[in-house]
Short mmCIF file of N, CA and C in Angstrom, two decimals:
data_model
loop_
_atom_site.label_atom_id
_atom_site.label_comp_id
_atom_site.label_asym_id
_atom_site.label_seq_id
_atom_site.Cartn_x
_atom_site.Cartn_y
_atom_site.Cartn_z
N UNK Z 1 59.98 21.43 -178.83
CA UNK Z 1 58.85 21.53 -177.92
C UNK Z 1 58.76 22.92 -177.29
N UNK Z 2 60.11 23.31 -176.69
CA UNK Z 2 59.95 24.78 -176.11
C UNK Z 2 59.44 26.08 -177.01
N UNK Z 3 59.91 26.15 -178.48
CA UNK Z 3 59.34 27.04 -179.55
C UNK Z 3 58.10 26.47 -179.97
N UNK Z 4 56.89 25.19 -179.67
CA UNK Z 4 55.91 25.14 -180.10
C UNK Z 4 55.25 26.59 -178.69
N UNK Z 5 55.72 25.43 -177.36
CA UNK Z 5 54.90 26.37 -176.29
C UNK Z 5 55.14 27.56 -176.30
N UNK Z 6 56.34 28.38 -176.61
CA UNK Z 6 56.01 29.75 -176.75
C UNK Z 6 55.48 30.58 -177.97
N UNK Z 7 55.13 30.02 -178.81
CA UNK Z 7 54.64 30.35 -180.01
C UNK Z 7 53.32 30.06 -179.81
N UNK Z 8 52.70 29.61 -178.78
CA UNK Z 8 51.28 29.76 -178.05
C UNK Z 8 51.04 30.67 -177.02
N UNK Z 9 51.92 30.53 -176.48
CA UNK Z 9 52.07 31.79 -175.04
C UNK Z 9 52.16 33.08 -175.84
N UNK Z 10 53.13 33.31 -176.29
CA UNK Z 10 53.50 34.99 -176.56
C UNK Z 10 52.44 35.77 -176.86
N UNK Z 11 51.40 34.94 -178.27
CA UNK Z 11 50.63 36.38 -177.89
C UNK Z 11 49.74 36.43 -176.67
N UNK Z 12 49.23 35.41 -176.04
CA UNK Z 12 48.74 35.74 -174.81
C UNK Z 12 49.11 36.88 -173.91
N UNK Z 13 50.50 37.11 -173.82
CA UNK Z 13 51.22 38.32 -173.69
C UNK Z 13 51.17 39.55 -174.58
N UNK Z 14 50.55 39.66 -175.74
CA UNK Z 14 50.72 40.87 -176.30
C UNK Z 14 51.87 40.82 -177.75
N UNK Z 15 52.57 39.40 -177.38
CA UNK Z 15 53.25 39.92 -178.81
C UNK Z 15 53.00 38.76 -180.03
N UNK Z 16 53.67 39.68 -180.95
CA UNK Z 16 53.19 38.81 -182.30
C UNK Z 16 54.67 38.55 -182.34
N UNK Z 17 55.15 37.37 -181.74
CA UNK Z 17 56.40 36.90 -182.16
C UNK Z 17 56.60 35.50 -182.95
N UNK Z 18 57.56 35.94 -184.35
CA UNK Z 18 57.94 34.24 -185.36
C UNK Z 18 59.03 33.88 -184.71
N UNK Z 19 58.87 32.11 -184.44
CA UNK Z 19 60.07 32.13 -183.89
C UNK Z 19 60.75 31.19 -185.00
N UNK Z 20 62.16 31.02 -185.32
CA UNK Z 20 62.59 30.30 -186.07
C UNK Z 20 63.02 29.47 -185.81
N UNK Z 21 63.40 28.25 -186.14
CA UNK Z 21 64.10 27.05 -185.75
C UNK Z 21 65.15 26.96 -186.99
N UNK Z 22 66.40 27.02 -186.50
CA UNK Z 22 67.45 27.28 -187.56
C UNK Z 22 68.54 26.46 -187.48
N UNK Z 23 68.19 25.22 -186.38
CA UNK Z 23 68.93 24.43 -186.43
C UNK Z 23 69.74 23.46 -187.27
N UNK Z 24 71.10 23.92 -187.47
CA UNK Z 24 71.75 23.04 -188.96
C UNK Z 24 71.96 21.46 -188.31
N UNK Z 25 71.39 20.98 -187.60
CA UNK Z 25 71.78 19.49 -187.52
C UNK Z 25 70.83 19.14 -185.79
N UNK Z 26 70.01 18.32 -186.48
CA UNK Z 26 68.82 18.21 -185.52
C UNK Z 26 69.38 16.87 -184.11
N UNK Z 27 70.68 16.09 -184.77
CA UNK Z 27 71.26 14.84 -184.65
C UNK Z 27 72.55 15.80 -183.40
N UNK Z 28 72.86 16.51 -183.20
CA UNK Z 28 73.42 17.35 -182.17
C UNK Z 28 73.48 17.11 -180.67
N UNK Z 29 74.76 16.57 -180.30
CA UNK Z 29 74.80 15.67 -179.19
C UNK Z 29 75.43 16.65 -178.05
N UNK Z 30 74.72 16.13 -176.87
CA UNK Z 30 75.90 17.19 -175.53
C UNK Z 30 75.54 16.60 -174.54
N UNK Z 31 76.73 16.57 -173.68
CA UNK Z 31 76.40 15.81 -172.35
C UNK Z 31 75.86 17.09 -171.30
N UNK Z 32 75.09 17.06 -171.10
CA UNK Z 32 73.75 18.22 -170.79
C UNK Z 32 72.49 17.65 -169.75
N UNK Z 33 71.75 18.75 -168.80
CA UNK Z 33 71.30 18.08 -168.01
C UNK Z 33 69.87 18.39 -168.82
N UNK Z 34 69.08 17.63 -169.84
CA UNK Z 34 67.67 18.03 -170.60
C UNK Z 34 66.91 19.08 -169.65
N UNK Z 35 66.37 19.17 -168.56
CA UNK Z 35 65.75 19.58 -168.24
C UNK Z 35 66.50 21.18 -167.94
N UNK Z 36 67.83 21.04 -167.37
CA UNK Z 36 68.16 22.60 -167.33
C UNK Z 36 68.23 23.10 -168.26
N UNK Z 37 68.69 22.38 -169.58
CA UNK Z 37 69.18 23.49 -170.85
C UNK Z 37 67.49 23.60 -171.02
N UNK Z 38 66.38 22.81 -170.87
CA UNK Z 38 65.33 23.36 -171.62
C UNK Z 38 65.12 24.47 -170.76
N UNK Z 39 64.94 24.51 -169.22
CA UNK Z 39 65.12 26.13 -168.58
C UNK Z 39 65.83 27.01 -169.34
N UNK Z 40 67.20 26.98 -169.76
CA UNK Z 40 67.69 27.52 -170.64
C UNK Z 40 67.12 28.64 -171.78
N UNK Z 41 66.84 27.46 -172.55
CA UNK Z 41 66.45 27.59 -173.81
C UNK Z 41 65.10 29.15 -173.98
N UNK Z 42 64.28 28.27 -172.75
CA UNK Z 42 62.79 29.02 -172.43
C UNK Z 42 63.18 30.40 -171.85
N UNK Z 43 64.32 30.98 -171.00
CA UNK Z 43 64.44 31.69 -170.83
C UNK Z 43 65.01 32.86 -171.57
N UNK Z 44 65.85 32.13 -172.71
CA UNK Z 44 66.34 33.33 -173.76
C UNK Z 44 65.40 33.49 -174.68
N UNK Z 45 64.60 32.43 -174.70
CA UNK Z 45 63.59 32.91 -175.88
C UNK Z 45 62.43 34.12 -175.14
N UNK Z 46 62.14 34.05 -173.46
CA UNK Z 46 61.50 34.91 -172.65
C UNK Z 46 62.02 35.86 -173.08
N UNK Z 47 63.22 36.59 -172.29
CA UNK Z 47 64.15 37.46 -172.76
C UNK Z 47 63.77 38.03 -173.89
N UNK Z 48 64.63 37.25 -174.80
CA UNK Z 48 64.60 38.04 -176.46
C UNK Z 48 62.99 38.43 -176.86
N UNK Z 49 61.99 37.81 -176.45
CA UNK Z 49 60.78 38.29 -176.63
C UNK Z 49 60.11 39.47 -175.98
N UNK Z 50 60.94 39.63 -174.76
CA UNK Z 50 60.51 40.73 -173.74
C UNK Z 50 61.24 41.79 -174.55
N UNK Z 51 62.29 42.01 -175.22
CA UNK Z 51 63.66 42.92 -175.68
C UNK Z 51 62.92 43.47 -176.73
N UNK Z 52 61.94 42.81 -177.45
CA UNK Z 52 61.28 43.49 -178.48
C UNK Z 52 60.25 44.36 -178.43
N UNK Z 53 60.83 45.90 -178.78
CA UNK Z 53 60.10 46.75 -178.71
C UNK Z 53 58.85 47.01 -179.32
N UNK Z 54 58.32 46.18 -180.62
CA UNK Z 54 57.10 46.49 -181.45
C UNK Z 54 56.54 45.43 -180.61
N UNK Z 55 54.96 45.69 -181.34
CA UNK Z 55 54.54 44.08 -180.92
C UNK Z 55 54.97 43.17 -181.68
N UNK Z 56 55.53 43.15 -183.37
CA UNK Z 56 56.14 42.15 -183.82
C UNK Z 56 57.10 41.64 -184.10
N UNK Z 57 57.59 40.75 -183.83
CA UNK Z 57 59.16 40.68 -184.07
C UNK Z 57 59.22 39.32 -184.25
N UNK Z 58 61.08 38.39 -184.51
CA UNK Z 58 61.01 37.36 -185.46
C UNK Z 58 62.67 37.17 -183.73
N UNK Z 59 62.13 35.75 -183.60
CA UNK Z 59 63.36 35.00 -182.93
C UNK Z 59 63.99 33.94 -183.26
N UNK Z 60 65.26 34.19 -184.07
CA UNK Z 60 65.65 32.86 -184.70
C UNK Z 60 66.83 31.97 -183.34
N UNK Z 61 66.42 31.03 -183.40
CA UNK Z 61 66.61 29.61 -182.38
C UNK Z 61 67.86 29.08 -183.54
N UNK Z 62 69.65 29.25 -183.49
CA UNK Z 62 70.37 28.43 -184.47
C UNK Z 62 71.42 27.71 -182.97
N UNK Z 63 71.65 26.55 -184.01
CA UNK Z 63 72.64 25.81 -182.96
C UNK Z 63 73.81 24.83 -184.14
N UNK Z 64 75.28 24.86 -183.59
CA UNK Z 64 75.84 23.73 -185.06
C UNK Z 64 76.79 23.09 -183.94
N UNK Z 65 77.69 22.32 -184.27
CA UNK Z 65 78.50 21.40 -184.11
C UNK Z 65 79.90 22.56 -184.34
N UNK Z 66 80.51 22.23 -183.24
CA UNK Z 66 81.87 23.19 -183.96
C UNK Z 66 83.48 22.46 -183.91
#
């Protein structure tokens, strides 16, 4: 959900950013509070989108089990 909404936002901002979803296992469990990690989430993808110097650039989103 957070990479649909910023993949609507960004260019509103000016950039042409792909974001990737590179998640190897969608079934990925954590005792986690949903709503902070999605703060989380939204903020590194802010970040890494702000960090990019062209207007286009590519943000890959990976997460695994370790």
């Amino acid at each position: 959900n957070t990479k649909t909404y910023f993949e609507k936002r960004l260019p509103q901002i000016g950039r042409k950013v792909h974001i990737i979803n590179k998640v190897t296992n969608e079934n990925l469990l954590a005792a986690i509070n949903e709503e902070l990690f999605v703060w989380v989430i939204e903020n590194l993808i802010k970040n890494a989108a702000e960090s990019i110097e062209s207007e286009n650039g590519v943000i890959e989103i990976k997460a695994h089990a370790f």
